[in-house]
Amino acid sequence: MYLSGFHAVEERVRAALEDSGAASKMKIYFSKPGPRVKKILELAKAAKIPCEQADNKALDQMAASLSETARDHRGIILEMQGQETRASNLVDFDAWLERFKAQEGAASLGTLPEASAKRTTVVILDSVTDPHNVGAVIRSADQFGAALVILPERRSANDVENNEIIARSSAGAASWVPVSVVTNLARAASLLKDAGFWIYGADAGGVQIQDGTFSKKSVLVMGSEGNGIARLLKEKCDTIVSIPTCGRIDSLNVSVAAGVLLYEIYRQELSSK
């Protein structure tokens, strides 16, 4: 697997600083060592990732199998081999939820007091098939402190591990934000609700965000731009929320809408402190 793009490569290398197994299966190829490339090479040296200088023709050949956007390698490509390169941010949903409930239990007993005041936000993406949008949502999740992004196994751009478009669109955040791929989104929403989360579906006609308050434990459900949230998943939502707009077209891009809603959740957290 090859990965290109300054942000995506840099963040994958940063992640490898904490995972020697992943680093041992990586190699960087670069052409002209400009300022951004030099910074990445310094990080690679610290992670003990070998680096080799090559001409742009060789880099072009490596990038030939990538998407059209990713073929613009900007003079650096990261090669990853073997199952050990599995992204460390990919997590099992049930295991993540059990850890969360254990932390909540410890907080209630007073053995982990800082967790009791912590806001936890989970994002569910339903049938978002454009990897650019998935990557952009993951980037917003990183910037506004979401704890987990959940993607469906089917009808979704969910190959976060090997999808260079998601990696580039997330500006490297795909190396850090925990992501779970599940077979049934409605089941995941039900389990989160049982754990005390309030489920917010984003759709037109809902409660406008300036008129409501997000729960300390929030799940934000975003549907596809064409079909919205699937019926069974929408039935799991406790509240439908919407963003007030003044434009002439009918809706925001799903990744932009997710960014606005995640910011509002984060803003409410800041204002409560």
PDB file of C-alpha atoms in Angstrom:
ATOM      1  CA  MET A   1       0.000   0.000   0.000  1.00  0.00           C
ATOM      2  CA  TYR A   2       1.189   3.495  -0.853  1.00  0.00           C
ATOM      3  CA  LEU A   3       0.103   6.727   0.842  1.00  0.00           C
ATOM      4  CA  SER A   4       0.764  10.246  -0.421  1.00  0.00           C
ATOM      5  CA  GLY A   5       0.059  13.774   0.779  1.00  0.00           C
ATOM      6  CA  PHE A   6       2.018  15.783   3.342  1.00  0.00           C
ATOM      7  CA  HIS A   7      -0.610  15.652   6.112  1.00  0.00           C
ATOM      8  CA  ALA A   8      -1.531  12.006   5.627  1.00  0.00           C
ATOM      9  CA  VAL A   9       2.085  10.800   5.520  1.00  0.00           C
ATOM     10  CA  GLU A  10       3.175  12.968   8.444  1.00  0.00           C
ATOM     11  CA  GLU A  11       0.372  11.806  10.734  1.00  0.00           C
ATOM     12  CA  ARG A  12       0.871   8.150   9.819  1.00  0.00           C
ATOM     13  CA  VAL A  13       4.565   8.551  10.676  1.00  0.00           C
ATOM     14  CA  ARG A  14       3.668  10.278  13.965  1.00  0.00           C
ATOM     15  CA  ALA A  15       1.427   7.338  14.823  1.00  0.00           C
ATOM     16  CA  ALA A  16       4.317   4.978  14.057  1.00  0.00           C
ATOM     17  CA  LEU A  17       6.397   6.716  16.733  1.00  0.00           C
ATOM     18  CA  GLU A  18       4.177   4.870  19.215  1.00  0.00           C
ATOM     19  CA  ASP A  19       4.002   1.596  17.255  1.00  0.00           C
ATOM     20  CA  SER A  20       7.367   0.052  16.402  1.00  0.00           C
ATOM     21  CA  GLY A  21       5.642  -2.896  14.744  1.00  0.00           C
ATOM     22  CA  ALA A  22       3.969  -0.628  12.201  1.00  0.00           C
ATOM     23  CA  ALA A  23       7.159   1.375  11.698  1.00  0.00           C
ATOM     24  CA  SER A  24       9.091  -1.778  10.816  1.00  0.00           C
ATOM     25  CA  LYS A  25       6.795  -2.290   7.804  1.00  0.00           C
ATOM     26  CA  MET A  26       7.124   1.251   6.480  1.00  0.00           C
ATOM     27  CA  LYS A  27       9.484   2.967   4.089  1.00  0.00           C
ATOM     28  CA  ILE A  28       9.524   6.518   2.751  1.00  0.00           C
ATOM     29  CA  TYR A  29      10.514   7.508  -0.763  1.00  0.00           C
ATOM     30  CA  PHE A  30      11.143  11.168  -1.519  1.00  0.00           C
ATOM     31  CA  SER A  31      12.501  13.308  -4.320  1.00  0.00           C
ATOM     32  CA  LYS A  32      13.503  16.880  -3.451  1.00  0.00           C
ATOM     33  CA  PRO A  33      13.732  17.416   0.326  1.00  0.00           C
ATOM     34  CA  GLY A  34      11.842  20.695   0.710  1.00  0.00           C
ATOM     35  CA  PRO A  35      10.853  22.081   4.145  1.00  0.00           C
ATOM     36  CA  ARG A  36       7.736  19.899   4.541  1.00  0.00           C
ATOM     37  CA  VAL A  37       9.554  16.772   3.373  1.00  0.00           C
ATOM     38  CA  LYS A  38      12.490  17.468   5.710  1.00  0.00           C
ATOM     39  CA  LYS A  39      10.118  17.687   8.657  1.00  0.00           C
ATOM     40  CA  ILE A  40       8.620  14.300   7.778  1.00  0.00           C
ATOM     41  CA  LEU A  41      12.068  12.768   7.279  1.00  0.00           C
ATOM     42  CA  GLU A  42      13.097  13.926  10.767  1.00  0.00           C
ATOM     43  CA  LEU A  43      10.017  12.257  12.246  1.00  0.00           C
ATOM     44  CA  ALA A  44      10.734   9.111  10.217  1.00  0.00           C
ATOM     45  CA  LYS A  45      14.269   9.005  11.576  1.00  0.00           C
ATOM     46  CA  ALA A  46      12.926   9.190  15.130  1.00  0.00           C
ATOM     47  CA  ALA A  47      10.500   6.358  14.334  1.00  0.00           C
ATOM     48  CA  LYS A  48      13.310   4.354  12.686  1.00  0.00           C
ATOM     49  CA  ILE A  49      11.522   4.284   9.346  1.00  0.00           C
ATOM     50  CA  PRO A  50      13.984   3.924   6.436  1.00  0.00           C
ATOM     51  CA  CYS A  51      13.961   6.695   3.839  1.00  0.00           C
ATOM     52  CA  GLU A  52      15.226   6.525   0.271  1.00  0.00           C
ATOM     53  CA  GLN A  53      15.624   9.314  -2.242  1.00  0.00           C
ATOM     54  CA  ALA A  54      14.168   8.627  -5.677  1.00  0.00           C
ATOM     55  CA  ASP A  55      13.355  10.624  -8.780  1.00  0.00           C
ATOM     56  CA  ASN A  56       9.838  11.850  -9.530  1.00  0.00           C
ATOM     57  CA  LYS A  57       9.427   9.249 -12.278  1.00  0.00           C
ATOM     58  CA  ALA A  58       9.815   6.468  -9.724  1.00  0.00           C
ATOM     59  CA  LEU A  59       7.359   8.184  -7.381  1.00  0.00           C
ATOM     60  CA  ASP A  60       4.912   8.588 -10.264  1.00  0.00           C
ATOM     61  CA  GLN A  61       5.052   4.845 -10.876  1.00  0.00           C
ATOM     62  CA  MET A  62       4.341   4.106  -7.203  1.00  0.00           C
ATOM     63  CA  ALA A  63       1.396   6.508  -7.227  1.00  0.00           C
ATOM     64  CA  ALA A  64      -0.032   5.233 -10.523  1.00  0.00           C
ATOM     65  CA  SER A  65      -2.490   2.890  -8.773  1.00  0.00           C
ATOM     66  CA  LEU A  66      -3.770   5.583  -6.419  1.00  0.00           C
ATOM     67  CA  SER A  67      -6.752   7.863  -6.967  1.00  0.00           C
ATOM     68  CA  GLU A  68      -6.379  10.835  -9.278  1.00  0.00           C
ATOM     69  CA  THR A  69      -6.019  13.200  -6.318  1.00  0.00           C
ATOM     70  CA  ALA A  70      -3.467  11.025  -4.539  1.00  0.00           C
ATOM     71  CA  ARG A  71      -1.278  10.747  -7.643  1.00  0.00           C
ATOM     72  CA  ASP A  72      -0.158  14.302  -6.885  1.00  0.00           C
ATOM     73  CA  HIS A  73       2.387  12.959  -4.406  1.00  0.00           C
ATOM     74  CA  ARG A  74       4.198  16.282  -3.840  1.00  0.00           C
ATOM     75  CA  GLY A  75       7.542  14.497  -3.804  1.00  0.00           C
ATOM     76  CA  ILE A  76       6.960  12.004  -0.979  1.00  0.00           C
ATOM     77  CA  ILE A  77       5.317   8.582  -0.697  1.00  0.00           C
ATOM     78  CA  LEU A  78       4.934   6.256   2.263  1.00  0.00           C
ATOM     79  CA  GLU A  79       5.021   2.525   1.546  1.00  0.00           C
ATOM     80  CA  MET A  80       3.337   0.178   4.038  1.00  0.00           C
ATOM     81  CA  GLN A  81       3.464  -3.596   3.958  1.00  0.00           C
ATOM     82  CA  GLY A  82       1.752  -6.469   5.770  1.00  0.00           C
ATOM     83  CA  GLN A  83      -1.094  -6.728   8.265  1.00  0.00           C
ATOM     84  CA  GLU A  84       1.048  -4.971  10.857  1.00  0.00           C
ATOM     85  CA  THR A  85       0.242  -1.731   9.047  1.00  0.00           C
ATOM     86  CA  ARG A  86      -3.382  -1.982  10.236  1.00  0.00           C
ATOM     87  CA  ALA A  87      -4.370   1.506  11.354  1.00  0.00           C
ATOM     88  CA  SER A  88      -4.167   1.764  15.116  1.00  0.00           C
ATOM     89  CA  ASN A  89      -7.313   3.915  15.166  1.00  0.00           C
ATOM     90  CA  LEU A  90      -9.560   1.087  13.904  1.00  0.00           C
ATOM     91  CA  VAL A  91     -11.374  -0.265  16.966  1.00  0.00           C
ATOM     92  CA  ASP A  92     -13.969  -2.905  17.735  1.00  0.00           C
ATOM     93  CA  PHE A  93     -17.208  -1.139  18.648  1.00  0.00           C
ATOM     94  CA  ASP A  94     -18.310  -3.546  21.390  1.00  0.00           C
ATOM     95  CA  ALA A  95     -14.874  -3.432  23.012  1.00  0.00           C
ATOM     96  CA  TRP A  96     -14.845   0.384  22.828  1.00  0.00           C
ATOM     97  CA  LEU A  97     -18.280   0.553  24.472  1.00  0.00           C
ATOM     98  CA  GLU A  98     -17.269  -1.845  27.251  1.00  0.00           C
ATOM     99  CA  ARG A  99     -14.205   0.300  28.005  1.00  0.00           C
ATOM    100  CA  PHE A 100     -16.382   3.406  28.059  1.00  0.00           C
ATOM    101  CA  LYS A 101     -18.875   1.828  30.486  1.00  0.00           C
ATOM    102  CA  ALA A 102     -16.008   0.674  32.694  1.00  0.00           C
ATOM    103  CA  GLN A 103     -14.684   4.241  32.834  1.00  0.00           C
ATOM    104  CA  GLU A 104     -18.174   5.533  33.631  1.00  0.00           C
ATOM    105  CA  GLY A 105     -18.436   2.994  36.431  1.00  0.00           C
ATOM    106  CA  ALA A 106     -15.080   4.001  37.859  1.00  0.00           C
ATOM    107  CA  ALA A 107     -16.137   7.657  37.732  1.00  0.00           C
ATOM    108  CA  SER A 108     -19.364   6.921  39.618  1.00  0.00           C
ATOM    109  CA  LEU A 109     -17.326   5.195  42.338  1.00  0.00           C
ATOM    110  CA  GLY A 110     -15.028   8.176  42.595  1.00  0.00           C
ATOM    111  CA  THR A 111     -11.940   6.266  41.489  1.00  0.00           C
ATOM    112  CA  LEU A 112     -11.813   8.195  38.211  1.00  0.00           C
ATOM    113  CA  PRO A 113     -13.375  11.586  39.035  1.00  0.00           C
ATOM    114  CA  GLU A 114     -12.129  13.402  35.945  1.00  0.00           C
ATOM    115  CA  ALA A 115     -14.167  11.108  33.674  1.00  0.00           C
ATOM    116  CA  SER A 116     -17.468  12.101  35.281  1.00  0.00           C
ATOM    117  CA  ALA A 117     -17.283  15.613  33.871  1.00  0.00           C
ATOM    118  CA  LYS A 118     -15.981  14.644  30.449  1.00  0.00           C
ATOM    119  CA  ARG A 119     -18.213  15.161  27.432  1.00  0.00           C
ATOM    120  CA  THR A 120     -18.243  12.214  25.025  1.00  0.00           C
ATOM    121  CA  THR A 121     -19.383  12.599  21.421  1.00  0.00           C
ATOM    122  CA  VAL A 122     -19.841   9.779  18.921  1.00  0.00           C
ATOM    123  CA  VAL A 123     -20.513  10.297  15.201  1.00  0.00           C
ATOM    124  CA  ILE A 124     -22.479   7.781  13.111  1.00  0.00           C
ATOM    125  CA  LEU A 125     -22.268   8.142   9.314  1.00  0.00           C
ATOM    126  CA  ASP A 126     -25.115   6.418   7.494  1.00  0.00           C
ATOM    127  CA  SER A 127     -24.514   5.571   3.807  1.00  0.00           C
ATOM    128  CA  VAL A 128     -21.932   8.323   3.235  1.00  0.00           C
ATOM    129  CA  THR A 129     -20.245   6.833   0.180  1.00  0.00           C
ATOM    130  CA  ASP A 130     -17.903   9.667  -0.834  1.00  0.00           C
ATOM    131  CA  PRO A 131     -14.500   9.091   0.821  1.00  0.00           C
ATOM    132  CA  HIS A 132     -13.785  12.837   0.623  1.00  0.00           C
ATOM    133  CA  ASN A 133     -16.777  13.451   2.882  1.00  0.00           C
ATOM    134  CA  VAL A 134     -15.797  10.670   5.279  1.00  0.00           C
ATOM    135  CA  GLY A 135     -12.282  12.069   5.529  1.00  0.00           C
ATOM    136  CA  ALA A 136     -13.574  15.606   6.103  1.00  0.00           C
ATOM    137  CA  VAL A 137     -15.900  14.408   8.887  1.00  0.00           C
ATOM    138  CA  ILE A 138     -13.021  12.554  10.552  1.00  0.00           C
ATOM    139  CA  ARG A 139     -10.979  15.769  10.388  1.00  0.00           C
ATOM    140  CA  SER A 140     -13.783  17.698  12.127  1.00  0.00           C
ATOM    141  CA  ALA A 141     -14.121  14.888  14.664  1.00  0.00           C
ATOM    142  CA  ASP A 142     -10.460  15.335  15.528  1.00  0.00           C
ATOM    143  CA  GLN A 143     -10.681  19.126  15.775  1.00  0.00           C
ATOM    144  CA  PHE A 144     -13.782  19.138  17.990  1.00  0.00           C
ATOM    145  CA  GLY A 145     -12.927  16.172  20.192  1.00  0.00           C
ATOM    146  CA  ALA A 146     -15.287  13.413  19.076  1.00  0.00           C
ATOM    147  CA  ALA A 147     -14.423  10.132  20.763  1.00  0.00           C
ATOM    148  CA  LEU A 148     -15.474   7.753  17.979  1.00  0.00           C
ATOM    149  CA  VAL A 149     -16.693   7.685  14.363  1.00  0.00           C
ATOM    150  CA  ILE A 150     -18.893   4.727  13.367  1.00  0.00           C
ATOM    151  CA  LEU A 151     -19.265   3.603   9.747  1.00  0.00           C
ATOM    152  CA  PRO A 152     -21.465   0.848   8.303  1.00  0.00           C
ATOM    153  CA  GLU A 153     -19.905  -2.191   6.686  1.00  0.00           C
ATOM    154  CA  ARG A 154     -22.093  -1.781   3.583  1.00  0.00           C
ATOM    155  CA  ARG A 155     -23.053   1.255   1.495  1.00  0.00           C
ATOM    156  CA  SER A 156     -20.261   3.390   2.859  1.00  0.00           C
ATOM    157  CA  ALA A 157     -16.747   4.608   2.175  1.00  0.00           C
ATOM    158  CA  ASN A 158     -15.372   2.697   5.144  1.00  0.00           C
ATOM    159  CA  ASP A 159     -11.927   1.460   4.145  1.00  0.00           C
ATOM    160  CA  VAL A 160     -10.140   3.912   6.436  1.00  0.00           C
ATOM    161  CA  GLU A 161      -7.163   1.586   6.676  1.00  0.00           C
ATOM    162  CA  ASN A 162      -6.334   1.481   2.979  1.00  0.00           C
ATOM    163  CA  ASN A 163      -8.211   4.437   1.455  1.00  0.00           C
ATOM    164  CA  GLU A 164      -5.752   7.167   0.586  1.00  0.00           C
ATOM    165  CA  ILE A 165      -8.583   9.583  -0.287  1.00  0.00           C
ATOM    166  CA  ILE A 166      -9.946   9.367   3.264  1.00  0.00           C
ATOM    167  CA  ALA A 167      -6.442   9.786   4.646  1.00  0.00           C
ATOM    168  CA  ARG A 168      -5.766  12.892   2.539  1.00  0.00           C
ATOM    169  CA  SER A 169      -9.219  14.417   3.052  1.00  0.00           C
ATOM    170  CA  SER A 170      -8.876  14.021   6.808  1.00  0.00           C
ATOM    171  CA  ALA A 171      -5.514  15.881   6.662  1.00  0.00           C
ATOM    172  CA  GLY A 172      -3.986  13.025   8.639  1.00  0.00           C
ATOM    173  CA  ALA A 173      -6.710  12.868  11.308  1.00  0.00           C
ATOM    174  CA  ALA A 174      -7.587   9.332  10.137  1.00  0.00           C
ATOM    175  CA  SER A 175      -4.437   8.207  11.944  1.00  0.00           C
ATOM    176  CA  TRP A 176      -5.771   9.440  15.294  1.00  0.00           C
ATOM    177  CA  VAL A 177      -9.574   9.453  15.504  1.00  0.00           C
ATOM    178  CA  PRO A 178     -10.971   6.074  16.638  1.00  0.00           C
ATOM    179  CA  VAL A 179     -13.119   4.549  13.879  1.00  0.00           C
ATOM    180  CA  SER A 180     -15.387   1.505  14.068  1.00  0.00           C
ATOM    181  CA  VAL A 181     -16.949  -0.342  11.130  1.00  0.00           C
ATOM    182  CA  VAL A 182     -20.125  -2.188  12.176  1.00  0.00           C
ATOM    183  CA  THR A 183     -22.613  -4.435  10.411  1.00  0.00           C
ATOM    184  CA  ASN A 184     -25.708  -2.794  11.926  1.00  0.00           C
ATOM    185  CA  LEU A 185     -25.902   0.928  12.709  1.00  0.00           C
ATOM    186  CA  ALA A 186     -29.302   0.628  14.410  1.00  0.00           C
ATOM    187  CA  ARG A 187     -27.861  -1.944  16.825  1.00  0.00           C
ATOM    188  CA  ALA A 188     -24.899   0.322  17.579  1.00  0.00           C
ATOM    189  CA  ALA A 189     -27.258   3.241  18.259  1.00  0.00           C
ATOM    190  CA  SER A 190     -29.379   1.067  20.590  1.00  0.00           C
ATOM    191  CA  LEU A 191     -26.340  -0.044  22.572  1.00  0.00           C
ATOM    192  CA  LEU A 192     -25.125   3.543  22.872  1.00  0.00           C
ATOM    193  CA  LYS A 193     -28.584   4.600  24.063  1.00  0.00           C
ATOM    194  CA  ASP A 194     -28.523   1.816  26.674  1.00  0.00           C
ATOM    195  CA  ALA A 195     -25.186   3.217  27.855  1.00  0.00           C
ATOM    196  CA  GLY A 196     -26.771   6.612  28.491  1.00  0.00           C
ATOM    197  CA  PHE A 197     -26.112   8.403  25.209  1.00  0.00           C
ATOM    198  CA  TRP A 198     -28.716  10.704  23.663  1.00  0.00           C
ATOM    199  CA  ILE A 199     -29.095  10.143  19.918  1.00  0.00           C
ATOM    200  CA  TYR A 200     -29.333  13.236  17.684  1.00  0.00           C
ATOM    201  CA  GLY A 201     -30.245  12.799  14.035  1.00  0.00           C
ATOM    202  CA  ALA A 202     -29.346  15.632  11.653  1.00  0.00           C
ATOM    203  CA  ASP A 203     -32.180  16.440   9.269  1.00  0.00           C
ATOM    204  CA  ALA A 204     -34.180  19.391   7.980  1.00  0.00           C
ATOM    205  CA  GLY A 205     -37.146  20.410  10.089  1.00  0.00           C
ATOM    206  CA  GLY A 206     -35.593  19.414  13.398  1.00  0.00           C
ATOM    207  CA  VAL A 207     -34.887  21.525  16.464  1.00  0.00           C
ATOM    208  CA  GLN A 208     -32.521  24.299  15.427  1.00  0.00           C
ATOM    209  CA  ILE A 209     -29.211  23.963  17.208  1.00  0.00           C
ATOM    210  CA  GLN A 210     -29.363  27.415  18.816  1.00  0.00           C
ATOM    211  CA  ASP A 211     -32.612  26.397  20.541  1.00  0.00           C
ATOM    212  CA  GLY A 212     -31.387  23.166  22.110  1.00  0.00           C
ATOM    213  CA  THR A 213     -28.713  21.725  24.367  1.00  0.00           C
ATOM    214  CA  PHE A 214     -26.675  18.646  23.556  1.00  0.00           C
ATOM    215  CA  SER A 215     -26.319  15.968  26.205  1.00  0.00           C
ATOM    216  CA  LYS A 216     -22.971  15.320  27.847  1.00  0.00           C
ATOM    217  CA  LYS A 217     -23.082  11.926  26.128  1.00  0.00           C
ATOM    218  CA  SER A 218     -24.130  12.635  22.540  1.00  0.00           C
ATOM    219  CA  VAL A 219     -24.386  10.583  19.373  1.00  0.00           C
ATOM    220  CA  LEU A 220     -24.599  12.613  16.165  1.00  0.00           C
ATOM    221  CA  VAL A 221     -26.171  10.701  13.256  1.00  0.00           C
ATOM    222  CA  MET A 222     -25.480  12.029   9.754  1.00  0.00           C
ATOM    223  CA  GLY A 223     -27.248  10.559   6.734  1.00  0.00           C
ATOM    224  CA  SER A 224     -26.376  10.607   3.053  1.00  0.00           C
ATOM    225  CA  GLU A 225     -27.166  13.768   1.104  1.00  0.00           C
ATOM    226  CA  GLY A 226     -29.494  11.884  -1.206  1.00  0.00           C
ATOM    227  CA  ASN A 227     -31.531   9.683   1.131  1.00  0.00           C
ATOM    228  CA  GLY A 228     -30.871  11.072   4.586  1.00  0.00           C
ATOM    229  CA  ILE A 229     -30.912   8.783   7.619  1.00  0.00           C
ATOM    230  CA  ALA A 230     -32.299   5.278   7.066  1.00  0.00           C
ATOM    231  CA  ARG A 231     -35.736   4.703   8.639  1.00  0.00           C
ATOM    232  CA  LEU A 232     -34.689   2.090  11.221  1.00  0.00           C
ATOM    233  CA  LEU A 233     -31.778   4.239  12.374  1.00  0.00           C
ATOM    234  CA  LYS A 234     -33.889   7.391  12.446  1.00  0.00           C
ATOM    235  CA  GLU A 235     -36.349   5.617  14.743  1.00  0.00           C
ATOM    236  CA  LYS A 236     -33.508   5.230  17.248  1.00  0.00           C
ATOM    237  CA  CYS A 237     -32.971   8.998  17.388  1.00  0.00           C
ATOM    238  CA  ASP A 238     -34.207  10.840  20.474  1.00  0.00           C
ATOM    239  CA  THR A 239     -34.110  14.243  18.797  1.00  0.00           C
ATOM    240  CA  ILE A 240     -33.809  15.558  15.243  1.00  0.00           C
ATOM    241  CA  VAL A 241     -31.644  18.668  14.962  1.00  0.00           C
ATOM    242  CA  SER A 242     -31.117  21.082  12.095  1.00  0.00           C
ATOM    243  CA  ILE A 243     -28.824  23.963  11.191  1.00  0.00           C
ATOM    244  CA  PRO A 244     -30.414  27.338  10.393  1.00  0.00           C
ATOM    245  CA  THR A 245     -29.277  28.584   6.973  1.00  0.00           C
ATOM    246  CA  CYS A 246     -30.152  31.432   4.622  1.00  0.00           C
ATOM    247  CA  GLY A 247     -28.918  30.179   1.243  1.00  0.00           C
ATOM    248  CA  ARG A 248     -30.890  29.346  -1.874  1.00  0.00           C
ATOM    249  CA  ILE A 249     -29.924  25.676  -2.224  1.00  0.00           C
ATOM    250  CA  ASP A 250     -31.683  23.061  -0.154  1.00  0.00           C
ATOM    251  CA  SER A 251     -28.961  21.680   2.097  1.00  0.00           C
ATOM    252  CA  LEU A 252     -25.367  21.716   3.309  1.00  0.00           C
ATOM    253  CA  ASN A 253     -22.792  19.144   2.242  1.00  0.00           C
ATOM    254  CA  VAL A 254     -22.821  16.327   4.817  1.00  0.00           C
ATOM    255  CA  SER A 255     -19.242  16.942   5.916  1.00  0.00           C
ATOM    256  CA  VAL A 256     -19.858  20.688   6.329  1.00  0.00           C
ATOM    257  CA  ALA A 257     -23.034  20.017   8.316  1.00  0.00           C
ATOM    258  CA  ALA A 258     -21.172  17.550  10.547  1.00  0.00           C
ATOM    259  CA  GLY A 259     -18.463  20.142  11.164  1.00  0.00           C
ATOM    260  CA  VAL A 260     -21.034  22.780  12.184  1.00  0.00           C
ATOM    261  CA  LEU A 261     -22.827  20.391  14.554  1.00  0.00           C
ATOM    262  CA  LEU A 262     -19.606  19.091  16.096  1.00  0.00           C
ATOM    263  CA  TYR A 263     -18.488  22.662  16.674  1.00  0.00           C
ATOM    264  CA  GLU A 264     -21.786  23.473  18.418  1.00  0.00           C
ATOM    265  CA  ILE A 265     -21.389  20.464  20.716  1.00  0.00           C
ATOM    266  CA  TYR A 266     -17.821  21.554  21.488  1.00  0.00           C
ATOM    267  CA  ARG A 267     -18.893  25.195  21.964  1.00  0.00           C
ATOM    268  CA  GLN A 268     -21.507  24.147  24.511  1.00  0.00           C
ATOM    269  CA  GLU A 269     -18.846  22.190  26.362  1.00  0.00           C
ATOM    270  CA  LEU A 270     -16.580  25.242  26.499  1.00  0.00           C
ATOM    271  CA  SER A 271     -19.386  27.541  27.648  1.00  0.00           C
ATOM    272  CA  SER A 272     -20.292  25.142  30.487  1.00  0.00           C
ATOM    273  CA  LYS A 273     -16.825  25.282  32.026  1.00  0.00           C
TER     274      LYS A 273
END
